[in-house]
Amino acid sequence: MILVTGSAGFIGANFVLDWLAQHDETVVGLDKLTYAGNLESLASLKDDPRHIFVRGDIGDAELVGQLLKQHRPRAVINFAAESHVDRSIHGPEDFIQTNIVGTFHLLESVRAYWSGMTGEGVIQDNFRFLHVSTDEVYGSLAKGDPAFSETRRYEPNSPYSASKAASDHLVRAYHHTYGLPVLTTNCSNNYGPCQFPEKLIPLMIVNALAGKPLPVYGDGQQIRDWLYVKDHCSAIRCVLEKGHLGEVYNIGGWNEKANLDIVHTICALLDELRPRADDKFYREQIAFVADRPGHDRRYAIDARKVERELGWKPAETFETGIRKTVQWYLDNQGWVDNVQSGSYRQWVEKNYAGRG
Ligand code: NAD
Ligand code: DAU
């Protein structure tokens, strides 16, 4: 049994689906179902007895304590977070609340659970708390700078990355001070199925198909390092099984790309797979807009530690992953309509009122 927080979000849902495809071990998913949480991503597990879903907040000590006591997981994997940089610029409070205060309460609940295992030797020794974090904690690189290694100084620049940095420090401190068996992963930009269409890649696909402008911030020459979400999930499974306690692992696929190149790639794929009715090119919808305040120029992950020490390697290249992703959005217009519609929110409130 494992407990996965943020299990209805983009990476959390992909992780749960992959886990149950590969292991016969039950998953308890805990998710607050904010705007970013979408149970439709887990619809294929509706009748799977190995999947238990609970709506709730990682900061709800009573609920989390009760879940830990009842299900006795051998691992907790913490994906739950506010994750969008632009939202953190417009309103940082939820980021402080979930990413810092929420993680603190979760750590306290887990520490109480883990301490209470004393005397149950084997289970306590095997328990793991894996914290999923981001490369954004390291700040911004200039052209030619070496990629982020695990020893890179933290220099977070947005309220989002500052809140994730704080959570990483808390996780580290719980290991150092209390001996809590933790692992931390810092990953680069993910893309793939079920990503909420506010992030660059799904937003561009969805806007292109809807005939809307494709808003490129500033000059579009900012660089991100892209990893297909299923490769992030396989890296987390690998760190969970083989990682050394207290260690940090940077996860990335050596795929640095400028934003404008990404948008051009998506446009070209759509021209091929779903040509515009008016025979024009999707790239004609590109619109350069005001830059993001404090916009980090470049991220790049040095993934040699996880590759060398744990033997992890990504399965997808950017070319194969982006084609699959564009095709997924073409095939799942219903999913997009649902996450963007108020009716899904009404359904959540009707079925999961009172928690979260
Ligand atoms: P997401 O926004 O798609 O999903 C986050 C999930 O957490 C949602 O389902 C939401 O409902 C849930 N949640 C939010 N607050 C909660 C709370 N207080 N209690 C319980 N659940 C709560 O995010 P994502 O892209 O899937 O990211 C997952 C994790 O991975 C985050 O911690 C993020 O910082 C990290 N990460 C993301 C990326 C990326 O490119 N998306 C890269 C590296 C690391
Ligand atoms: O690096 C890991 C991080 O990647 C994760 O920790 C975050 O949770 C995740 O959201 C992502 O952060 P970014 O800010 O890099 O992702 P986003 O998709 O918002 O933006 C990617 C790049 O594209 C960034 O340089 C801003 C730019 N952009 C984004 C949007 C939404 C645009 O030019 N136009 C847009 O409309």
GROMACS .gro file of C-alpha atoms and ligand atoms in nm:
model
  436
    1MET     CA    1   0.000   0.000   0.000
    2ILE     CA    2   0.124   0.347  -0.090
    3LEU     CA    3  -0.029   0.690  -0.026
    4VAL     CA    4  -0.008   0.936  -0.314
    5THR     CA    5  -0.097   1.300  -0.248
    6GLY     CA    6  -0.204   1.524  -0.538
    7SER     CA    7  -0.317   1.205  -0.713
    8ALA     CA    8  -0.576   1.378  -0.931
    9GLY     CA    9  -0.329   1.631  -1.071
   10PHE     CA   10  -0.128   1.601  -1.390
   11ILE     CA   11   0.176   1.406  -1.268
   12GLY     CA   12   0.002   1.242  -0.971
   13ALA     CA   13  -0.268   1.088  -1.193
   14ASN     CA   14  -0.011   0.966  -1.447
   15PHE     CA   15   0.188   0.818  -1.159
   16VAL     CA   16  -0.113   0.630  -1.015
   17LEU     CA   17  -0.208   0.491  -1.357
   18ASP     CA   18   0.147   0.375  -1.424
   19TRP     CA   19   0.189   0.233  -1.075
   20LEU     CA   20  -0.121   0.016  -1.102
   21ALA     CA   21  -0.021  -0.093  -1.452
   22GLN     CA   22   0.311  -0.220  -1.315
   23HIS     CA   23   0.245  -0.325  -0.952
   24ASP     CA   24  -0.029  -0.516  -0.783
   25GLU     CA   25  -0.009  -0.286  -0.482
   26THR     CA   26  -0.300  -0.069  -0.369
   27VAL     CA   27  -0.281   0.311  -0.397
   28VAL     CA   28  -0.462   0.547  -0.165
   29GLY     CA   29  -0.489   0.881  -0.344
   30LEU     CA   30  -0.542   1.199  -0.144
   31ASP     CA   31  -0.628   1.516  -0.334
   32LYS     CA   32  -0.803   1.841  -0.246
   33LEU     CA   33  -0.951   1.862  -0.599
   34THR     CA   34  -0.858   2.223  -0.656
   35TYR     CA   35  -0.916   2.359  -1.007
   36ALA     CA   36  -0.609   2.148  -1.110
   37GLY     CA   37  -0.733   1.816  -0.975
   38ASN     CA   38  -0.940   1.614  -1.218
   39LEU     CA   39  -1.082   1.273  -1.133
   40GLU     CA   40  -1.161   1.215  -1.498
   41SER     CA   41  -0.789   1.150  -1.548
   42LEU     CA   42  -0.837   0.843  -1.323
   43ALA     CA   43  -1.167   0.733  -1.475
   44SER     CA   44  -1.017   0.407  -1.606
   45LEU     CA   45  -0.965   0.301  -1.240
   46LYS     CA   46  -1.331   0.347  -1.146
   47ASP     CA   47  -1.389  -0.022  -1.080
   48ASP     CA   48  -1.035  -0.111  -0.975
   49PRO     CA   49  -1.035  -0.225  -0.609
   50ARG     CA   50  -0.663  -0.139  -0.585
   51HIS     CA   51  -0.744   0.233  -0.609
   52ILE     CA   52  -0.893   0.421  -0.315
   53PHE     CA   53  -0.957   0.793  -0.361
   54VAL     CA   54  -1.009   1.040  -0.076
   55ARG     CA   55  -1.076   1.409  -0.122
   56GLY     CA   56  -0.885   1.611   0.136
   57ASP     CA   57  -0.608   1.852   0.221
   58ILE     CA   58  -0.252   1.744   0.301
   59GLY     CA   59  -0.269   2.003   0.580
   60ASP     CA   60  -0.564   1.828   0.749
   61ALA     CA   61  -0.374   1.646   1.023
   62GLU     CA   62  -0.679   1.461   1.151
   63LEU     CA   63  -0.769   1.320   0.809
   64VAL     CA   64  -0.409   1.235   0.712
   65GLY     CA   65  -0.341   1.076   1.051
   66GLN     CA   66  -0.651   0.863   1.017
   67LEU     CA   67  -0.561   0.756   0.660
   68LEU     CA   68  -0.211   0.656   0.769
   69LYS     CA   69  -0.345   0.462   1.068
   70GLN     CA   70  -0.609   0.285   0.862
   71HIS     CA   71  -0.407   0.197   0.550
   72ARG     CA   72  -0.054   0.168   0.694
   73PRO     CA   73   0.128   0.264   0.370
   74ARG     CA   74   0.490   0.165   0.320
   75ALA     CA   75   0.549   0.492   0.134
   76VAL     CA   76   0.402   0.840   0.097
   77ILE     CA   77   0.469   1.020  -0.232
   78ASN     CA   78   0.392   1.390  -0.212
   79PHE     CA   79   0.283   1.548  -0.540
   80ALA     CA   80   0.024   1.781  -0.383
   81ALA     CA   81   0.103   2.145  -0.455
   82GLU     CA   82  -0.004   2.463  -0.620
   83SER     CA   83   0.204   2.433  -0.935
   84HIS     CA   84   0.154   2.723  -1.176
   85VAL     CA   85   0.407   3.007  -1.173
   86ASP     CA   86   0.173   3.266  -1.330
   87ARG     CA   87  -0.093   3.200  -1.065
   88SER     CA   88   0.169   3.237  -0.792
   89ILE     CA   89   0.256   3.582  -0.930
   90HIS     CA   90  -0.107   3.693  -0.928
   91GLY     CA   91  -0.188   3.539  -0.587
   92PRO     CA   92   0.086   3.374  -0.379
   93GLU     CA   93  -0.124   3.290  -0.073
   94ASP     CA   94  -0.248   2.945  -0.175
   95PHE     CA   95   0.113   2.856  -0.262
   96ILE     CA   96   0.232   2.946   0.086
   97GLN     CA   97  -0.061   2.761   0.241
   98THR     CA   98  -0.032   2.432   0.051
   99ASN     CA   99   0.333   2.413  -0.050
  100ILE     CA  100   0.481   2.531   0.279
  101VAL     CA  101   0.221   2.503   0.558
  102GLY     CA  102   0.055   2.198   0.401
  103THR     CA  103   0.385   2.017   0.354
  104PHE     CA  104   0.478   2.098   0.714
  105HIS     CA  105   0.154   1.945   0.846
  106LEU     CA  106   0.197   1.643   0.618
  107LEU     CA  107   0.550   1.591   0.749
  108GLU     CA  108   0.422   1.612   1.107
  109SER     CA  109   0.151   1.354   1.035
  110VAL     CA  110   0.400   1.124   0.865
  111ARG     CA  111   0.653   1.166   1.144
  112ALA     CA  112   0.393   1.067   1.405
  113TYR     CA  113   0.297   0.763   1.197
  114TRP     CA  114   0.656   0.660   1.135
  115SER     CA  115   0.760   0.712   1.501
  116GLY     CA  116   0.467   0.499   1.608
  117MET     CA  117   0.608   0.212   1.404
  118THR     CA  118   0.881   0.158   1.664
  119GLY     CA  119   0.883  -0.206   1.754
  120GLU     CA  120   0.746  -0.303   1.417
  121GLY     CA  121   1.107  -0.312   1.291
  122VAL     CA  122   1.078  -0.423   0.933
  123ILE     CA  123   0.797  -0.187   0.839
  124GLN     CA  124   0.966   0.115   0.998
  125ASP     CA  125   1.299   0.043   0.828
  126ASN     CA  126   1.132   0.015   0.490
  127PHE     CA  127   0.913   0.325   0.513
  128ARG     CA  128   0.984   0.612   0.270
  129PHE     CA  129   0.855   0.969   0.230
  130LEU     CA  130   0.926   1.085  -0.125
  131HIS     CA  131   0.888   1.457  -0.190
  132VAL     CA  132   0.835   1.561  -0.552
  133SER     CA  133   0.992   1.896  -0.629
  134THR     CA  134   1.113   2.112  -0.913
  135ASP     CA  135   1.426   2.242  -1.081
  136GLU     CA  136   1.289   2.596  -1.037
  137VAL     CA  137   1.428   2.605  -0.682
  138TYR     CA  138   1.775   2.654  -0.834
  139GLY     CA  139   1.681   2.980  -1.009
  140SER     CA  140   1.782   3.081  -1.359
  141LEU     CA  141   2.080   2.988  -1.578
  142ALA     CA  142   2.258   3.208  -1.829
  143LYS     CA  143   2.355   3.073  -2.171
  144GLY     CA  144   2.660   2.847  -2.132
  145ASP     CA  145   2.617   2.790  -1.756
  146PRO     CA  146   2.644   2.424  -1.652
  147ALA     CA  147   2.312   2.247  -1.593
  148PHE     CA  148   2.173   2.225  -1.237
  149SER     CA  149   2.337   1.952  -1.031
  150GLU     CA  150   2.212   1.844  -0.687
  151THR     CA  151   2.473   2.062  -0.515
  152ARG     CA  152   2.361   2.380  -0.690
  153ARG     CA  153   2.271   2.667  -0.456
  154TYR     CA  154   1.897   2.736  -0.411
  155GLU     CA  155   1.796   3.070  -0.570
  156PRO     CA  156   1.417   3.059  -0.621
  157ASN     CA  157   1.277   3.359  -0.809
  158SER     CA  158   0.897   3.325  -0.809
  159PRO     CA  159   0.653   3.281  -0.521
  160TYR     CA  160   0.593   2.929  -0.657
  161SER     CA  161   0.960   2.829  -0.660
  162ALA     CA  162   1.021   2.997  -0.323
  163SER     CA  163   0.736   2.795  -0.172
  164LYS     CA  164   0.871   2.471  -0.322
  165ALA     CA  165   1.220   2.557  -0.197
  166ALA     CA  166   1.079   2.605   0.153
  167SER     CA  167   0.910   2.266   0.136
  168ASP     CA  168   1.234   2.101   0.020
  169HIS     CA  169   1.415   2.254   0.318
  170LEU     CA  170   1.150   2.125   0.558
  171VAL     CA  171   1.182   1.775   0.414
  172ARG     CA  172   1.559   1.793   0.448
  173ALA     CA  173   1.530   1.917   0.807
  174TYR     CA  174   1.293   1.633   0.904
  175HIS     CA  175   1.554   1.387   0.789
  176HIS     CA  176   1.845   1.564   0.955
  177THR     CA  177   1.666   1.635   1.283
  178TYR     CA  178   1.430   1.342   1.331
  179GLY     CA  179   1.578   1.081   1.100
  180LEU     CA  180   1.260   1.066   0.890
  181PRO     CA  181   1.343   0.844   0.588
  182VAL     CA  182   1.300   1.095   0.306
  183LEU     CA  183   1.391   1.119  -0.061
  184THR     CA  184   1.359   1.434  -0.273
  185THR     CA  185   1.339   1.461  -0.651
  186ASN     CA  186   1.382   1.789  -0.840
  187CYS     CA  187   1.250   1.755  -1.194
  188SER     CA  188   1.244   1.972  -1.504
  189ASN     CA  189   0.933   2.071  -1.705
  190ASN     CA  190   0.692   1.784  -1.765
  191TYR     CA  191   0.451   1.744  -2.057
  192GLY     CA  192   0.210   1.471  -2.164
  193PRO     CA  193  -0.150   1.353  -2.117
  194CYS     CA  194  -0.383   1.514  -1.862
  195GLN     CA  195  -0.191   1.840  -1.807
  196PHE     CA  196  -0.422   2.129  -1.720
  197PRO     CA  197  -0.439   2.366  -2.019
  198GLU     CA  198  -0.280   2.661  -1.840
  199LYS     CA  199   0.078   2.532  -1.888
  200LEU     CA  200   0.265   2.611  -2.212
  201ILE     CA  201   0.224   2.289  -2.413
  202PRO     CA  202  -0.143   2.203  -2.348
  203LEU     CA  203  -0.243   2.571  -2.365
  204MET     CA  204  -0.089   2.605  -2.711
  205ILE     CA  205  -0.258   2.287  -2.838
  206VAL     CA  206  -0.598   2.380  -2.699
  207ASN     CA  207  -0.582   2.744  -2.815
  208ALA     CA  208  -0.459   2.645  -3.160
  209LEU     CA  209  -0.751   2.407  -3.210
  210ALA     CA  210  -0.996   2.669  -3.083
  211GLY     CA  211  -0.862   2.927  -3.331
  212LYS     CA  212  -0.735   3.147  -3.047
  213PRO     CA  213  -0.405   3.340  -3.024
  214LEU     CA  214  -0.097   3.148  -2.904
  215PRO     CA  215   0.049   3.383  -2.638
  216VAL     CA  216   0.431   3.370  -2.635
  217TYR     CA  217   0.581   3.566  -2.344
  218GLY     CA  218   0.852   3.821  -2.429
  219ASP     CA  219   1.085   3.711  -2.710
  220GLY     CA  220   1.005   3.339  -2.669
  221GLN     CA  221   1.374   3.257  -2.634
  222GLN     CA  222   1.347   3.136  -2.272
  223ILE     CA  223   1.470   2.779  -2.238
  224ARG     CA  224   1.307   2.493  -2.052
  225ASP     CA  225   1.427   2.131  -2.025
  226TRP     CA  226   1.140   1.897  -2.117
  227LEU     CA  227   1.060   1.550  -1.986
  228TYR     CA  228   0.768   1.330  -2.089
  229VAL     CA  229   0.552   1.274  -1.779
  230LYS     CA  230   0.573   0.893  -1.793
  231ASP     CA  231   0.953   0.923  -1.773
  232HIS     CA  232   0.919   1.138  -1.462
  233CYS     CA  233   0.692   0.867  -1.315
  234SER     CA  234   0.948   0.594  -1.392
  235ALA     CA  235   1.221   0.805  -1.229
  236ILE     CA  236   1.012   0.844  -0.913
  237ARG     CA  237   0.950   0.469  -0.898
  238CYS     CA  238   1.322   0.413  -0.942
  239VAL     CA  239   1.417   0.660  -0.665
  240LEU     CA  240   1.153   0.512  -0.436
  241GLU     CA  241   1.293   0.162  -0.477
  242LYS     CA  242   1.666   0.230  -0.505
  243GLY     CA  243   1.734   0.583  -0.377
  244HIS     CA  244   1.955   0.645  -0.075
  245LEU     CA  245   1.777   0.798   0.223
  246GLY     CA  246   1.822   1.173   0.269
  247GLU     CA  247   1.948   1.212  -0.088
  248VAL     CA  248   1.827   1.447  -0.359
  249TYR     CA  249   1.797   1.334  -0.723
  250ASN     CA  250   1.764   1.575  -1.015
  251ILE     CA  251   1.544   1.434  -1.292
  252GLY     CA  252   1.557   1.549  -1.653
  253GLY     CA  253   1.587   1.426  -2.011
  254TRP     CA  254   1.859   1.653  -2.153
  255ASN     CA  255   1.598   1.825  -2.372
  256GLU     CA  256   1.660   2.199  -2.364
  257LYS     CA  257   1.430   2.387  -2.599
  258ALA     CA  258   1.338   2.754  -2.652
  259ASN     CA  259   0.968   2.825  -2.595
  260LEU     CA  260   0.917   2.957  -2.947
  261ASP     CA  261   1.064   2.636  -3.093
  262ILE     CA  262   0.819   2.434  -2.884
  263VAL     CA  263   0.527   2.639  -3.015
  264HIS     CA  264   0.649   2.598  -3.374
  265THR     CA  265   0.679   2.221  -3.323
  266ILE     CA  266   0.322   2.199  -3.190
  267CYS     CA  267   0.193   2.409  -3.482
  268ALA     CA  268   0.371   2.186  -3.734
  269LEU     CA  269   0.230   1.869  -3.575
  270LEU     CA  270  -0.121   2.013  -3.582
  271ASP     CA  271  -0.076   2.120  -3.945
  272GLU     CA  272  -0.001   1.755  -4.017
  273LEU     CA  273  -0.255   1.585  -3.789
  274ARG     CA  274  -0.549   1.829  -3.793
  275PRO     CA  275  -0.499   2.092  -4.068
  276ARG     CA  276  -0.688   2.420  -4.027
  277ALA     CA  277  -1.014   2.432  -4.222
  278ASP     CA  278  -0.902   2.751  -4.399
  279ASP     CA  279  -0.576   2.590  -4.520
  280LYS     CA  280  -0.368   2.845  -4.328
  281PHE     CA  281  -0.088   2.747  -4.087
  282TYR     CA  282  -0.135   2.731  -3.709
  283ARG     CA  283   0.182   2.937  -3.659
  284GLU     CA  284  -0.013   3.236  -3.792
  285GLN     CA  285  -0.197   3.235  -3.457
  286ILE     CA  286   0.126   3.310  -3.261
  287ALA     CA  287   0.101   3.637  -3.066
  288PHE     CA  288   0.395   3.785  -2.875
  289VAL     CA  289   0.267   3.923  -2.544
  290ALA     CA  290   0.411   4.097  -2.237
  291ASP     CA  291   0.675   3.894  -2.055
  292ARG     CA  292   0.611   3.713  -1.724
  293PRO     CA  293   0.746   3.929  -1.435
  294GLY     CA  294   1.077   3.794  -1.308
  295HIS     CA  295   1.076   3.534  -1.588
  296ASP     CA  296   1.359   3.280  -1.544
  297ARG     CA  297   1.560   3.266  -1.864
  298ARG     CA  298   1.689   2.911  -1.871
  299TYR     CA  299   1.655   2.582  -1.681
  300ALA     CA  300   1.863   2.273  -1.750
  301ILE     CA  301   1.898   1.956  -1.543
  302ASP     CA  302   2.215   1.756  -1.498
  303ALA     CA  303   2.063   1.409  -1.457
  304ARG     CA  304   2.390   1.217  -1.427
  305LYS     CA  305   2.341   1.120  -1.061
  306VAL     CA  306   2.010   0.936  -1.108
  307GLU     CA  307   2.138   0.781  -1.432
  308ARG     CA  308   2.470   0.666  -1.288
  309GLU     CA  309   2.372   0.567  -0.932
  310LEU     CA  310   2.023   0.428  -0.993
  311GLY     CA  311   2.039   0.329  -1.359
  312TRP     CA  312   1.737   0.540  -1.466
  313LYS     CA  313   1.696   0.652  -1.827
  314PRO     CA  314   1.401   0.821  -2.003
  315ALA     CA  315   1.220   0.615  -2.266
  316GLU     CA  316   1.096   0.902  -2.485
  317THR     CA  317   1.281   1.157  -2.692
  318PHE     CA  318   1.121   1.500  -2.718
  319GLU     CA  319   1.010   1.418  -3.073
  320THR     CA  320   0.827   1.098  -2.974
  321GLY     CA  321   0.683   1.249  -2.655
  322ILE     CA  322   0.546   1.567  -2.812
  323ARG     CA  323   0.381   1.372  -3.095
  324LYS     CA  324   0.208   1.145  -2.841
  325THR     CA  325   0.102   1.448  -2.641
  326VAL     CA  326  -0.051   1.637  -2.935
  327GLN     CA  327  -0.231   1.318  -3.041
  328TRP     CA  328  -0.363   1.267  -2.686
  329TYR     CA  329  -0.519   1.614  -2.681
  330LEU     CA  330  -0.669   1.555  -3.026
  331ASP     CA  331  -0.820   1.228  -2.903
  332ASN     CA  332  -0.942   1.365  -2.570
  333GLN     CA  333  -1.130   1.685  -2.651
  334GLY     CA  334  -1.394   1.573  -2.398
  335TRP     CA  335  -1.137   1.577  -2.117
  336VAL     CA  336  -1.040   1.934  -2.213
  337ASP     CA  337  -1.402   2.052  -2.232
  338ASN     CA  338  -1.467   1.896  -1.894
  339VAL     CA  339  -1.174   2.056  -1.707
  340GLN     CA  340  -1.262   2.390  -1.857
  341SER     CA  341  -1.632   2.368  -1.778
  342GLY     CA  342  -1.814   2.468  -1.464
  343SER     CA  343  -2.014   2.145  -1.470
  344TYR     CA  344  -1.713   1.942  -1.354
  345ARG     CA  345  -1.670   2.176  -1.054
  346GLN     CA  346  -2.039   2.137  -0.971
  347TRP     CA  347  -2.001   1.759  -0.987
  348VAL     CA  348  -1.703   1.775  -0.748
  349GLU     CA  349  -1.894   1.986  -0.498
  350LYS     CA  350  -2.198   1.759  -0.520
  351ASN     CA  351  -2.001   1.436  -0.473
  352TYR     CA  352  -1.719   1.551  -0.248
  353ALA     CA  353  -1.874   1.830  -0.041
  354GLY     CA  354  -1.727   1.900   0.302
  355ARG     CA  355  -1.365   1.798   0.250
  356GLY     CA  356  -1.081   1.976   0.078
  357NAD     P1  357  -0.100   1.995  -1.074
  357NAD     O1  358  -0.130   2.137  -1.040
  357NAD     O2  359  -0.146   1.941  -1.204
  357NAD     O3  360  -0.158   1.899  -0.961
  357NAD     C1  361  -0.149   1.928  -0.826
  357NAD     C2  362  -0.253   1.845  -0.753
  357NAD     O4  363  -0.243   1.872  -0.612
  357NAD     C3  364  -0.398   1.880  -0.794
  357NAD     O5  365  -0.469   1.761  -0.819
  357NAD     C4  366  -0.454   1.953  -0.673
  357NAD     O6  367  -0.593   1.933  -0.656
  357NAD     C5  368  -0.374   1.890  -0.559
  357NAD     N1  369  -0.365   1.977  -0.441
  357NAD     C6  370  -0.337   2.110  -0.438
  357NAD     N2  371  -0.338   2.154  -0.310
  357NAD     C7  372  -0.362   2.045  -0.231
  357NAD     C8  373  -0.371   2.026  -0.090
  357NAD     N3  374  -0.358   2.128  -0.005
  357NAD     N4  375  -0.398   1.902  -0.043
  357NAD     C9  376  -0.414   1.798  -0.131
  357NAD     N5  377  -0.406   1.811  -0.264
  357NAD    C10  378  -0.380   1.933  -0.315
  357NAD     O7  379   0.057   1.981  -1.059
  357NAD     P2  380   0.159   1.881  -1.132
  357NAD     O8  381   0.211   1.948  -1.253
  357NAD     O9  382   0.096   1.748  -1.140
  357NAD    O10  383   0.277   1.879  -1.024
  357NAD    C11  384   0.282   1.781  -0.921
  357NAD    C12  385   0.405   1.805  -0.836
  357NAD    O11  386   0.522   1.797  -0.917
  357NAD    C13  387   0.409   1.945  -0.771
  357NAD    O12  388   0.462   1.931  -0.643
  357NAD    C14  389   0.504   2.024  -0.861
  357NAD    O13  390   0.570   2.124  -0.787
  357NAD    C15  391   0.599   1.915  -0.905
  357NAD     N6  392   0.664   1.936  -1.036
  357NAD    C16  393   0.589   1.965  -1.146
  357NAD    C17  394   0.652   1.979  -1.270
  357NAD    C18  395   0.574   2.011  -1.396
  357NAD    O14  396   0.634   2.039  -1.499
  357NAD     N7  397   0.441   2.007  -1.395
  357NAD    C19  398   0.791   1.963  -1.279
  357NAD    C20  399   0.864   1.934  -1.163
  357NAD    C21  400   0.798   1.919  -1.042
  358DAU     O1  401   1.060   2.350  -1.433
  358DAU     C1  402   0.961   2.279  -1.366
  358DAU     C2  403   0.836   2.363  -1.358
  358DAU     O2  404   0.780   2.369  -1.488
  358DAU     C3  405   0.735   2.309  -1.259
  358DAU     O3  406   0.789   2.313  -1.130
  358DAU     C4  407   0.605   2.391  -1.263
  358DAU     O4  408   0.508   2.332  -1.178
  358DAU     C5  409   0.554   2.390  -1.406
  358DAU     O5  410   0.438   2.471  -1.415
  358DAU     C6  411   0.661   2.442  -1.500
  358DAU     O6  412   0.687   2.582  -1.479
  358DAU     P1  413   0.707   2.683  -1.601
  358DAU     O7  414   0.677   2.821  -1.557
  358DAU     O8  415   0.835   2.658  -1.670
  358DAU     O9  416   0.589   2.626  -1.697
  358DAU     P2  417   0.482   2.698  -1.792
  358DAU    O10  418   0.421   2.591  -1.874
  358DAU    O11  419   0.392   2.789  -1.717
  358DAU    O12  420   0.574   2.787  -1.886
  358DAU     C7  421   0.676   2.730  -1.964
  358DAU     C8  422   0.747   2.840  -2.038
  358DAU    O13  423   0.657   2.895  -2.136
  358DAU     C9  424   0.787   2.959  -1.950
  358DAU    O14  425   0.910   3.011  -1.996
  358DAU    C10  426   0.674   3.060  -1.971
  358DAU    C11  427   0.632   3.035  -2.114
  358DAU     N1  428   0.489   3.059  -2.144
  358DAU    C12  429   0.397   2.999  -2.066
  358DAU    C13  430   0.264   3.017  -2.089
  358DAU    C14  431   0.159   2.953  -2.002
  358DAU    C15  432   0.454   3.137  -2.254
  358DAU    O15  433   0.540   3.190  -2.327
  358DAU     N2  434   0.320   3.154  -2.277
  358DAU    C16  435   0.224   3.100  -2.200
  358DAU    O16  436   0.102   3.122  -2.227
   0.00000   0.00000   0.00000
